[in-house]
Amino acid sequence: MTTGSTGSTFPKWQLALLIGTPVAIGLGYLYWRKSGDQGGDKLTKKRLADLKDKTISLDGDTSEAAGKQQPADAKPLTGRDLANKHKTDGNAHFRVGKYDLAIREYDAAIEHCPTYEATDRATYYQNRAAAYEQLQNWAAVIKDCTSAIECNPAYAKALVRRAKAYEQQQDLSRALEDITAACIVDRFQNKATLVSADRILRELGQQHGREAMKSKKPTYPSKQFLKSYFSSFNNDPIGKLVVASTEQKGFIKAKALFDSGEYEGIVAACTEELEKSESESEYKLEALLLRGTFYNLIACYEEAKQDLDAVIELETADKRLRSNALIKRASLAMQTEPDSPGECFKYFARAETIDSTNGDIFHHRGQVYILTDRMDDAIADFERAYQLCPTSGIIATHLCYASYRQAAQNRDESAIGRIRKRFNEILDQYADCVECYSILAQVLTEEQKFDEADSCFARALKVEPDNAQIYVHRGLLQLQWKGDIDEGVKLIKKAIQIDGKCEFAYETLGTIEVQRGNLVEAIKLFERAIELARTEMSLVHLYSLKDAAVAQVDVAKNMGLSISNIQPNF
């Protein structure tokens, strides 16, 4: 088995990838996923294109036999021999682009081939499908490939060709089922087939993700997630606001709910404040900012944009309200427009113009720079954020992590040594900052210092025993370190027990169950993660995992295989 980028012994591609959310990313950007190869034998864009467009070869193509004349005294060909002659002539026409003539010859080959010669008939149907493919007659391709597969159920070329035809017709579910069957027949050894499967999975995941997002019901994250999210703001104007009144309605009620961690009534309370007349409402902008924040967190993105923009565009508003709204607007842009990070940076730049002393601007922008691999910019922003917020352990840790990433990229061992020392200083200085432990644990894991990493996760859980994300990462560490699936699963199930809304735990456990061959259970776990997902990107990813597992179950059933017999052997 090959070793993936996480150091685990899971295969790089198995129709479900074990991809964990990096602990070094702040919770405001938790659902932003980087695209690209996950390590190992990388495929360039050109290679991907070459593999995608490569024409599947004809079968039984003996070009030297084509065009040869029969001896004058030879007996007329009949049956299988005559069919094979028509096939050979058809292949010759195919090679020079005379697809209509090729089809006529394959017609004749099928007509003269005895019905009991199933393998030969499968070849003729498959070759005729190849000619129809060149004419982009996808219905005919599907029909002929189906006939070929009926003659030979394990015919990988016919499965791949029919999958391509289904993909052209946007019948992605059937395309995925066929390409999955081809992968199983090839024992997951054909790279071109794997690439096609990956592409179809992405396309189907995008289709399902878009559809699901349209009907997505607002979902509140767990209290732990929200607590961690708000802890990433050192200058939160709502959190710092002191309200003297004890009135339990409108924004006053929303603020009380916010302070007590009872978040689910906040949107309604803010709406009540905003429905007051101008003379009655004292906290309209604060209510807009707080409601926009929660709309963002529960995936009501259009509503979030409207509320946050209303605060941003009021030039007479307090600069801390406007800059905080701009930071959240930048986060929202990153979540909803991941392919256009420039929009995100525009909001940060505007926030800096309005309130250059707000360290939160540089802290959150630095996290985006890490995500986009701009380490010099990340370090500069974190340094500025730490100058403005010198008591923040989270910022100190992110600065140290960005410096570590840069030193690792440059292979600067002396700098790595200094940074490791700085990590330990941060742990001594901010002993109650769980982010310090979790990020250092990630660094130690990358260095394969697994026992030290496990110790860091254990110390993190002493600080926050209800932090489900740490349990998941510690569970993954057991897989990477010891290959101890039972202990890893135990820790991840503990995360779910602590926080039933931990999407990451369901996703990770689902991928492990795929590896164990428990696909039906994996599908249930992916469905639960989908219920909790709050961005289209996350939905696309989760649907890809679910669709892959569903396809494997369906193919195993159709081919009469047990799930354990279809696992790839790397």
Coordinates of C-alpha atoms in Angstrom, one line a residue:
M1 CA 0.0 0.0 0.0
T2 CA 1.1 3.5 -0.7
T3 CA 1.5 6.3 1.8
G4 CA -0.5 9.4 1.3
S5 CA 0.3 13.0 2.2
T6 CA -0.9 12.5 5.8
G7 CA 1.6 9.7 6.4
S8 CA -1.2 7.1 6.8
T9 CA -1.2 3.7 5.1
F10 CA -4.5 4.4 3.3
P11 CA -4.5 4.2 -0.5
K12 CA -4.3 7.5 -2.3
W13 CA -7.5 6.8 -4.3
Q14 CA -10.3 4.4 -3.3
L15 CA -13.4 6.2 -4.5
A16 CA -13.3 7.9 -1.1
L17 CA -10.4 10.0 0.2
L18 CA -9.4 10.4 3.8
I19 CA -9.0 14.1 3.9
G20 CA -8.9 15.9 7.2
T21 CA -9.5 19.6 7.8
P22 CA -6.1 21.2 8.8
V23 CA -6.1 22.2 12.5
A24 CA -4.0 25.2 11.5
I25 CA -6.9 27.0 9.8
G26 CA -9.0 29.3 11.9
L27 CA -12.6 28.4 12.3
G28 CA -13.8 31.3 10.2
Y29 CA -12.3 29.6 7.2
L30 CA -12.9 26.0 8.3
Y31 CA -14.8 25.0 5.2
W32 CA -12.4 26.4 2.6
R33 CA -10.7 23.4 1.0
K34 CA -7.6 23.5 -1.2
S35 CA -7.8 21.7 -4.5
G36 CA -4.9 19.7 -6.0
D37 CA -3.2 16.4 -5.7
Q38 CA -2.9 14.9 -2.2
G39 CA 0.6 13.7 -2.6
G40 CA 2.4 10.8 -4.2
D41 CA 2.6 10.5 -8.0
K42 CA 1.3 13.9 -9.1
L43 CA -0.6 14.4 -12.4
T44 CA -0.1 17.7 -14.1
K45 CA -3.1 19.4 -15.8
K46 CA -1.6 18.4 -19.2
R47 CA -1.5 14.7 -18.1
L48 CA -5.0 14.9 -16.8
A49 CA -6.2 16.3 -20.1
D50 CA -4.3 13.7 -22.1
L51 CA -5.8 10.9 -20.0
K52 CA -9.3 12.4 -20.3
D53 CA -9.2 12.7 -24.1
K54 CA -7.4 9.6 -24.9
T55 CA -9.4 7.4 -27.2
I56 CA -10.0 3.9 -25.9
S57 CA -8.3 1.4 -28.3
L58 CA -10.1 -1.0 -30.6
D59 CA -10.1 -4.6 -29.6
G60 CA -8.8 -7.4 -32.0
D61 CA -7.0 -4.8 -34.1
T62 CA -4.5 -6.7 -36.2
S63 CA -3.6 -4.1 -38.8
E64 CA -1.2 -6.3 -40.7
A65 CA -4.1 -8.6 -41.6
A66 CA -6.3 -5.9 -43.0
G67 CA -6.6 -5.7 -46.8
K68 CA -5.0 -9.1 -47.5
Q69 CA -6.7 -10.9 -50.4
Q70 CA -7.8 -14.5 -50.0
P71 CA -6.1 -16.9 -52.3
A72 CA -8.1 -17.7 -55.5
D73 CA -8.6 -21.3 -54.5
A74 CA -9.5 -20.6 -50.9
K75 CA -12.9 -21.7 -49.6
P76 CA -15.4 -18.9 -48.9
L77 CA -15.2 -17.8 -45.2
T78 CA -18.2 -18.5 -43.0
G79 CA -19.3 -18.1 -39.4
R80 CA -16.7 -16.9 -37.0
D81 CA -14.0 -16.6 -39.6
L82 CA -16.1 -14.4 -41.8
A83 CA -17.1 -12.3 -38.8
N84 CA -13.5 -11.8 -37.9
K85 CA -12.7 -10.7 -41.5
H86 CA -15.4 -8.0 -41.3
K87 CA -14.1 -6.9 -38.0
T88 CA -10.5 -6.6 -39.3
D89 CA -11.8 -4.6 -42.3
G90 CA -13.8 -2.4 -40.0
N91 CA -10.8 -1.7 -37.9
A92 CA -8.9 -0.7 -41.0
H93 CA -11.6 1.8 -42.0
F94 CA -11.7 3.1 -38.4
R95 CA -7.9 3.9 -38.4
V96 CA -8.2 6.2 -41.4
G97 CA -11.3 7.9 -40.1
K98 CA -13.9 6.2 -42.3
Y99 CA -16.3 5.6 -39.4
D100 CA -19.5 4.9 -41.5
L101 CA -17.7 2.2 -43.4
A102 CA -16.3 0.8 -40.2
I103 CA -19.8 0.6 -38.8
R104 CA -21.0 -1.4 -41.8
E105 CA -18.2 -3.9 -41.4
Y106 CA -18.9 -4.3 -37.7
D107 CA -22.6 -4.7 -38.6
A108 CA -21.6 -7.6 -40.8
A109 CA -19.3 -9.0 -38.2
I110 CA -22.1 -9.1 -35.6
E111 CA -24.5 -10.6 -38.2
H112 CA -22.2 -13.5 -39.1
C113 CA -20.8 -14.2 -35.6
P114 CA -22.4 -17.3 -34.0
T115 CA -24.5 -16.3 -30.9
Y116 CA -22.4 -18.7 -28.7
E117 CA -19.2 -16.8 -29.4
A118 CA -20.0 -14.3 -26.7
T119 CA -16.5 -12.9 -26.3
D120 CA -16.2 -12.2 -30.1
R121 CA -19.6 -10.6 -30.2
A122 CA -18.7 -8.3 -27.2
T123 CA -15.6 -7.2 -29.2
Y124 CA -17.6 -6.3 -32.3
Y125 CA -20.2 -4.4 -30.3
Q126 CA -17.4 -2.5 -28.4
N127 CA -15.6 -1.6 -31.7
R128 CA -18.8 -0.4 -33.3
A129 CA -19.5 1.7 -30.2
A130 CA -16.0 3.2 -30.7
A131 CA -17.0 4.3 -34.2
Y132 CA -20.3 5.7 -33.0
E133 CA -18.3 7.6 -30.3
Q134 CA -16.2 9.3 -33.0
L135 CA -19.5 10.4 -34.6
Q136 CA -20.8 11.6 -31.2
N137 CA -23.8 9.3 -31.5
W138 CA -24.0 8.8 -27.7
A139 CA -27.3 6.9 -27.7
A140 CA -25.8 4.3 -30.1
V141 CA -22.6 4.1 -28.0
I142 CA -24.7 3.3 -24.9
K143 CA -26.7 0.7 -26.8
D144 CA -23.7 -1.1 -28.3
C145 CA -21.7 -1.0 -25.0
T146 CA -24.7 -2.4 -23.2
S147 CA -24.8 -5.3 -25.7
A148 CA -21.0 -5.8 -25.3
I149 CA -21.4 -5.9 -21.5
E150 CA -24.3 -8.4 -21.7
C151 CA -21.9 -10.7 -23.7
N152 CA -19.0 -10.0 -21.3
P153 CA -20.0 -8.4 -17.9
A154 CA -16.3 -7.8 -17.0
Y155 CA -15.5 -5.8 -20.2
A156 CA -13.7 -2.8 -18.8
K157 CA -13.3 -1.0 -22.1
A158 CA -17.1 -1.2 -22.8
L159 CA -17.8 0.0 -19.2
V160 CA -15.5 3.0 -19.6
R161 CA -16.8 3.9 -23.0
R162 CA -20.5 3.7 -21.8
A163 CA -19.5 5.8 -18.8
K164 CA -18.1 8.5 -21.1
A165 CA -21.4 8.4 -23.2
Y166 CA -23.5 8.7 -20.0
E167 CA -21.3 11.6 -18.9
Q168 CA -21.8 13.3 -22.3
Q169 CA -25.6 13.0 -21.7
Q170 CA -25.2 14.3 -18.1
D171 CA -26.4 11.1 -16.7
L172 CA -23.7 11.2 -14.1
S173 CA -25.1 8.6 -11.7
R174 CA -25.0 5.9 -14.4
A175 CA -21.6 7.2 -15.5
L176 CA -20.2 6.8 -12.0
E177 CA -21.6 3.3 -11.7
D178 CA -20.0 2.2 -14.9
I179 CA -16.6 3.8 -14.2
T180 CA -16.7 2.3 -10.7
A181 CA -17.3 -1.2 -12.2
A182 CA -14.4 -0.6 -14.6
C183 CA -12.1 0.3 -11.7
I184 CA -13.1 -2.9 -9.9
V185 CA -12.5 -5.0 -13.0
D186 CA -9.1 -3.4 -13.4
R187 CA -8.4 -3.8 -9.7
F188 CA -7.8 -0.1 -9.5
Q189 CA -4.6 -0.3 -11.5
N190 CA -5.6 1.7 -14.6
K191 CA -4.7 5.3 -14.0
A192 CA -6.8 6.7 -16.9
T193 CA -9.8 5.0 -15.4
L194 CA -9.1 6.4 -12.0
V195 CA -8.8 9.9 -13.4
S196 CA -12.1 9.5 -15.2
A197 CA -13.7 8.3 -12.0
D198 CA -12.3 11.2 -10.0
R199 CA -13.6 13.7 -12.7
I200 CA -17.1 12.1 -12.7
L201 CA -17.2 12.1 -8.9
R202 CA -16.4 15.8 -8.9
E203 CA -19.0 16.6 -11.5
L204 CA -21.7 14.6 -9.7
G205 CA -20.7 16.0 -6.4
Q206 CA -21.0 19.6 -7.8
Q207 CA -24.4 18.7 -9.2
H208 CA -25.7 17.3 -5.9
G209 CA -24.0 20.1 -3.9
R210 CA -25.7 22.8 -5.9
E211 CA -29.1 21.1 -5.7
A212 CA -28.8 20.6 -1.9
M213 CA -27.7 24.1 -1.3
K214 CA -30.9 25.5 -2.9
S215 CA -33.1 23.6 -0.4
K216 CA -30.7 23.7 2.6
K217 CA -32.3 24.5 5.9
P218 CA -30.5 26.8 8.3
T219 CA -28.3 24.7 10.6
Y220 CA -26.7 26.1 13.7
P221 CA -23.1 24.9 14.4
S222 CA -22.4 23.4 17.8
K223 CA -21.8 25.7 20.8
Q224 CA -18.1 24.6 20.9
F225 CA -17.7 25.7 17.3
L226 CA -19.3 29.0 17.9
K227 CA -17.3 29.6 21.0
S228 CA -14.1 28.9 19.1
Y229 CA -15.2 31.1 16.2
F230 CA -15.8 34.1 18.4
S231 CA -12.6 33.6 20.3
S232 CA -10.7 34.3 17.0
F233 CA -11.8 38.0 17.4
N234 CA -9.9 40.1 19.8
N235 CA -11.8 43.3 19.0
D236 CA -15.4 42.0 18.6
P237 CA -17.5 45.1 19.1
I238 CA -20.5 43.1 20.1
G239 CA -18.6 41.0 22.6
K240 CA -17.0 44.1 24.2
L241 CA -20.2 46.0 24.3
V242 CA -21.5 46.7 27.8
V243 CA -25.3 47.0 28.0
A244 CA -26.8 48.6 31.2
S245 CA -30.4 47.8 30.5
T246 CA -32.0 44.6 31.7
E247 CA -34.8 44.7 29.2
Q248 CA -35.3 41.2 27.7
K249 CA -36.3 42.0 24.2
G250 CA -34.7 43.2 20.9
F251 CA -31.0 43.6 20.8
I252 CA -30.7 43.6 24.6
K253 CA -32.1 40.1 24.6
A254 CA -29.8 39.1 21.8
K255 CA -26.8 40.4 23.6
A256 CA -27.8 38.5 26.8
L257 CA -28.2 35.3 24.7
F258 CA -24.8 35.9 23.1
D259 CA -23.1 36.4 26.4
S260 CA -24.6 33.2 27.9
G261 CA -23.9 31.1 24.8
E262 CA -27.6 30.5 24.0
Y263 CA -27.1 31.3 20.3
E264 CA -30.2 30.0 18.6
G265 CA -32.5 32.8 19.7
I266 CA -30.2 35.6 18.5
V267 CA -31.5 36.1 15.0
A268 CA -35.1 36.4 16.1
A269 CA -34.1 38.9 18.8
C270 CA -32.1 41.0 16.4
T271 CA -35.0 41.0 14.0
E272 CA -37.2 42.3 16.7
E273 CA -34.8 45.1 17.3
L274 CA -34.7 46.0 13.6
E275 CA -38.4 46.1 13.4
K276 CA -38.6 48.9 16.0
S277 CA -39.0 52.5 14.9
E278 CA -36.0 54.7 14.6
S279 CA -36.9 56.5 17.9
E280 CA -37.3 53.2 19.8
S281 CA -34.2 51.4 18.5
E282 CA -30.9 52.2 20.1
Y283 CA -28.9 49.3 18.6
K284 CA -29.9 49.0 15.0
L285 CA -26.3 48.7 13.6
E286 CA -25.3 46.3 16.3
A287 CA -28.3 44.2 15.6
L288 CA -27.5 44.2 11.9
L289 CA -23.9 43.1 12.5
L290 CA -24.9 40.4 15.0
R291 CA -27.7 39.0 12.8
G292 CA -25.5 39.1 9.7
T293 CA -22.8 37.2 11.6
F294 CA -25.2 34.5 12.5
Y295 CA -26.8 34.4 9.1
N296 CA -23.3 33.7 7.8
L297 CA -22.8 30.9 10.4
I298 CA -26.1 29.2 9.6
A299 CA -25.5 29.4 5.8
C300 CA -28.1 32.1 5.0
Y301 CA -25.6 33.8 2.8
E302 CA -27.8 36.3 0.9
E303 CA -29.3 37.5 4.1
A304 CA -25.8 37.7 5.7
K305 CA -24.6 39.8 2.8
Q306 CA -27.5 42.3 3.1
D307 CA -27.0 42.8 6.8
L308 CA -23.2 43.1 6.7
D309 CA -23.3 45.4 3.7
A310 CA -25.8 47.7 5.5
V311 CA -23.3 48.2 8.3
I312 CA -20.3 48.5 5.9
E313 CA -21.9 51.2 3.7
L314 CA -23.0 53.5 6.6
E315 CA -19.9 55.8 6.7
T316 CA -21.1 57.4 10.0
A317 CA -21.1 54.1 11.8
D318 CA -18.4 53.3 14.4
K319 CA -15.2 52.1 12.6
R320 CA -15.0 48.9 14.8
L321 CA -18.5 47.9 13.6
R322 CA -17.6 48.5 10.0
S323 CA -14.2 46.8 10.1
N324 CA -15.7 43.8 11.9
A325 CA -18.4 43.5 9.3
L326 CA -15.8 43.7 6.5
I327 CA -13.7 40.9 8.1
K328 CA -16.8 38.7 8.1
R329 CA -17.7 39.8 4.6
A330 CA -14.3 38.7 3.5
S331 CA -14.8 35.3 5.2
L332 CA -18.2 35.0 3.5
A333 CA -16.6 35.7 0.1
M334 CA -13.9 33.1 0.7
Q335 CA -16.6 30.5 1.6
T336 CA -18.9 31.3 -1.4
E337 CA -16.4 32.3 -4.0
P338 CA -13.3 30.1 -3.3
D339 CA -12.1 30.4 -6.9
S340 CA -11.9 34.2 -6.6
P341 CA -9.8 35.0 -3.5
G342 CA -9.3 38.5 -4.9
E343 CA -12.8 39.5 -3.7
C344 CA -11.9 38.3 -0.2
F345 CA -8.8 40.5 -0.2
K346 CA -10.7 43.5 -1.4
Y347 CA -12.8 43.5 1.8
F348 CA -9.7 43.1 4.0
A349 CA -8.1 46.0 2.2
R350 CA -11.1 48.2 2.8
A351 CA -11.3 47.2 6.4
E352 CA -7.6 48.2 6.8
T353 CA -8.4 51.6 5.3
I354 CA -11.2 52.2 7.8
D355 CA -9.5 50.8 10.9
S356 CA -5.8 50.1 10.6
T357 CA -5.4 49.5 14.3
N358 CA -7.8 46.5 14.4
G359 CA -5.6 43.5 14.8
D360 CA -8.4 41.1 13.7
I361 CA -8.1 42.3 10.2
F362 CA -4.5 41.2 9.9
H363 CA -5.1 38.0 11.9
H364 CA -7.9 36.8 9.6
R365 CA -6.2 37.9 6.4
G366 CA -3.1 36.0 7.5
Q367 CA -5.1 32.8 7.8
V368 CA -6.3 33.3 4.2
Y369 CA -2.7 33.9 3.1
I370 CA -1.8 30.5 4.7
L371 CA -4.6 28.9 2.8
T372 CA -3.4 30.4 -0.5
D373 CA 0.3 29.5 0.2
R374 CA 1.5 33.1 0.5
M375 CA 3.6 32.6 3.6
D376 CA 5.6 35.9 3.4
D377 CA 2.3 37.8 3.4
A378 CA 0.9 35.7 6.1
I379 CA 3.9 36.3 8.4
A380 CA 3.8 40.0 7.8
D381 CA 0.1 40.1 8.7
F382 CA 0.5 38.0 11.8
E383 CA 3.4 40.1 13.0
R384 CA 1.3 43.2 12.7
A385 CA -1.7 41.5 14.4
Y386 CA 0.5 40.4 17.2
Q387 CA 1.9 43.9 17.7
L388 CA -1.7 45.1 18.0
C389 CA -2.8 42.2 20.2
P390 CA 0.3 41.1 22.1
T391 CA -1.8 39.0 24.6
S392 CA -3.3 36.7 22.0
G393 CA -2.0 33.2 22.1
I394 CA -3.9 32.3 18.9
I395 CA -2.2 35.0 16.9
A396 CA 1.2 34.1 18.3
T397 CA 0.6 30.5 17.4
H398 CA -0.5 31.3 13.8
L399 CA 2.6 33.5 13.4
C400 CA 4.8 30.7 14.5
Y401 CA 3.0 28.2 12.3
A402 CA 3.4 30.4 9.2
S403 CA 7.1 30.8 10.0
Y404 CA 7.4 27.1 10.3
R405 CA 5.7 26.5 6.9
Q406 CA 8.0 29.0 5.3
A407 CA 11.1 27.4 6.9
A408 CA 9.9 23.9 5.9
Q409 CA 9.4 25.1 2.3
N410 CA 12.9 26.5 2.3
R411 CA 14.3 23.5 4.0
D412 CA 16.0 25.8 6.6
E413 CA 16.8 23.4 9.4
S414 CA 18.3 26.1 11.7
A415 CA 15.1 28.2 11.3
I416 CA 12.9 25.2 12.0
G417 CA 14.9 24.6 15.2
R418 CA 14.4 28.2 16.4
I419 CA 10.7 28.0 15.6
R420 CA 10.2 24.8 17.5
K421 CA 11.8 26.6 20.5
R422 CA 9.3 29.4 20.0
F423 CA 6.4 27.0 20.0
N424 CA 7.5 25.8 23.4
E425 CA 7.7 29.3 24.7
I426 CA 4.2 30.0 23.4
L427 CA 2.9 26.9 25.3
D428 CA 4.5 28.2 28.5
Q429 CA 3.1 31.7 27.9
Y430 CA -0.4 30.7 26.8
A431 CA -1.0 27.5 28.7
D432 CA -4.7 27.7 28.3
C433 CA -4.8 28.3 24.5
V434 CA -6.0 25.0 22.9
E435 CA -5.0 26.3 19.4
C436 CA -1.3 26.4 20.5
Y437 CA -1.4 22.7 21.4
S438 CA -3.4 21.6 18.3
I439 CA -1.2 23.4 15.8
L440 CA 2.0 22.2 17.4
A441 CA 0.6 18.7 17.3
Q442 CA 0.1 19.1 13.6
V443 CA 3.7 20.2 13.2
L444 CA 5.0 17.3 15.2
T445 CA 2.9 14.9 13.2
E446 CA 4.4 16.3 10.0
E447 CA 7.8 15.6 11.5
Q448 CA 6.6 12.1 12.4
K449 CA 7.2 12.8 16.1
F450 CA 3.9 11.0 16.8
D451 CA 4.3 10.4 20.6
E452 CA 5.0 14.1 21.1
A453 CA 2.0 15.1 18.9
D454 CA -0.3 12.7 20.9
S455 CA 0.9 14.4 24.1
C456 CA 0.0 17.8 22.7
F457 CA -3.5 16.6 21.8
A458 CA -3.9 15.2 25.3
R459 CA -2.8 18.5 26.8
A460 CA -5.3 20.3 24.5
L461 CA -8.1 18.1 25.8
K462 CA -7.2 19.0 29.4
V463 CA -7.8 22.6 28.5
E464 CA -11.0 22.0 26.5
P465 CA -12.3 18.5 27.3
D466 CA -15.4 19.1 25.1
N467 CA -13.5 20.0 21.9
A468 CA -14.7 17.4 19.4
Q469 CA -12.3 18.5 16.7
I470 CA -9.3 17.6 18.9
Y471 CA -10.7 14.1 19.4
V472 CA -11.0 13.6 15.7
H473 CA -7.5 14.8 15.0
R474 CA -6.2 12.6 17.8
G475 CA -8.1 9.7 16.3
L476 CA -6.5 10.3 12.9
L477 CA -3.1 10.4 14.6
Q478 CA -3.6 6.8 15.9
L479 CA -4.1 5.7 12.3
Q480 CA -1.0 7.5 11.0
W481 CA 1.1 6.5 14.0
K482 CA 0.2 3.0 14.9
G483 CA -2.3 2.0 12.3
D484 CA -4.7 1.4 15.2
I485 CA -8.1 1.7 13.5
D486 CA -10.0 0.6 16.6
E487 CA -8.5 3.3 18.8
G488 CA -8.9 5.9 16.1
V489 CA -12.6 5.0 15.6
K490 CA -13.1 5.0 19.4
L491 CA -11.7 8.6 19.7
I492 CA -13.8 9.8 16.7
K493 CA -17.0 8.3 18.2
K494 CA -16.1 10.0 21.4
A495 CA -16.1 13.3 19.4
I496 CA -19.6 12.6 18.1
Q497 CA -20.8 11.7 21.6
I498 CA -19.4 15.1 22.9
D499 CA -20.7 17.1 19.9
G500 CA -23.4 15.6 17.8
K501 CA -23.0 18.5 15.3
C502 CA -19.3 17.8 14.5
E503 CA -19.5 17.4 10.7
F504 CA -15.7 16.6 10.6
A505 CA -16.2 13.6 12.8
Y506 CA -18.9 12.1 10.7
E507 CA -17.0 12.7 7.5
T508 CA -13.8 11.2 8.9
L509 CA -15.5 8.2 10.4
G510 CA -17.3 7.6 7.1
T511 CA -14.1 7.5 5.2
I512 CA -12.6 5.0 7.7
E513 CA -15.7 2.8 7.3
V514 CA -15.2 2.9 3.5
Q515 CA -11.6 1.7 4.0
R516 CA -13.0 -1.1 6.3
G517 CA -15.5 -2.2 3.7
N518 CA -18.5 -1.0 5.7
L519 CA -20.0 1.0 2.9
V520 CA -23.6 1.0 4.1
E521 CA -22.5 2.5 7.5
A522 CA -20.3 4.9 5.7
I523 CA -23.2 6.2 3.6
K524 CA -25.2 6.9 6.8
L525 CA -22.3 8.8 8.2
F526 CA -21.8 10.9 5.1
E527 CA -25.6 11.7 5.0
R528 CA -25.3 13.0 8.6
A529 CA -22.4 15.1 7.7
I530 CA -24.3 16.5 4.7
E531 CA -27.2 17.5 7.0
L532 CA -24.7 19.5 9.1
A533 CA -22.7 21.1 6.2
R534 CA -23.1 24.8 5.7
T535 CA -21.3 25.6 2.4
E536 CA -21.6 24.4 -1.1
M537 CA -18.0 23.4 -1.2
S538 CA -18.4 21.2 1.8
L539 CA -21.6 19.7 0.3
V540 CA -19.8 19.0 -3.0
H541 CA -17.0 17.2 -1.1
L542 CA -19.4 15.2 1.1
Y543 CA -21.6 14.2 -1.8
S544 CA -18.6 13.0 -3.7
L545 CA -17.7 10.7 -0.8
K546 CA -21.3 9.5 -0.5
D547 CA -21.8 9.0 -4.2
A548 CA -18.6 7.0 -4.4
A549 CA -19.7 4.7 -1.6
V550 CA -23.2 4.3 -3.1
A551 CA -21.7 3.4 -6.5
Q552 CA -19.5 0.7 -4.9
V553 CA -22.5 -0.8 -3.1
D554 CA -24.6 -0.8 -6.3
V555 CA -21.9 -2.3 -8.4
A556 CA -21.1 -5.0 -5.9
K557 CA -24.7 -5.9 -5.9
N558 CA -25.1 -5.9 -9.6
M559 CA -21.9 -7.9 -10.1
G560 CA -22.7 -10.4 -7.4
L561 CA -19.6 -9.4 -5.3
S562 CA -19.1 -8.9 -1.6
I563 CA -17.8 -5.5 -0.6
S564 CA -14.6 -7.0 0.7
N565 CA -13.8 -8.4 -2.8
I566 CA -13.9 -5.0 -4.5
Q567 CA -11.3 -3.3 -2.3
P568 CA -8.2 -2.2 -4.4
N569 CA -4.9 -4.0 -3.7
F570 CA -2.1 -1.4 -3.7

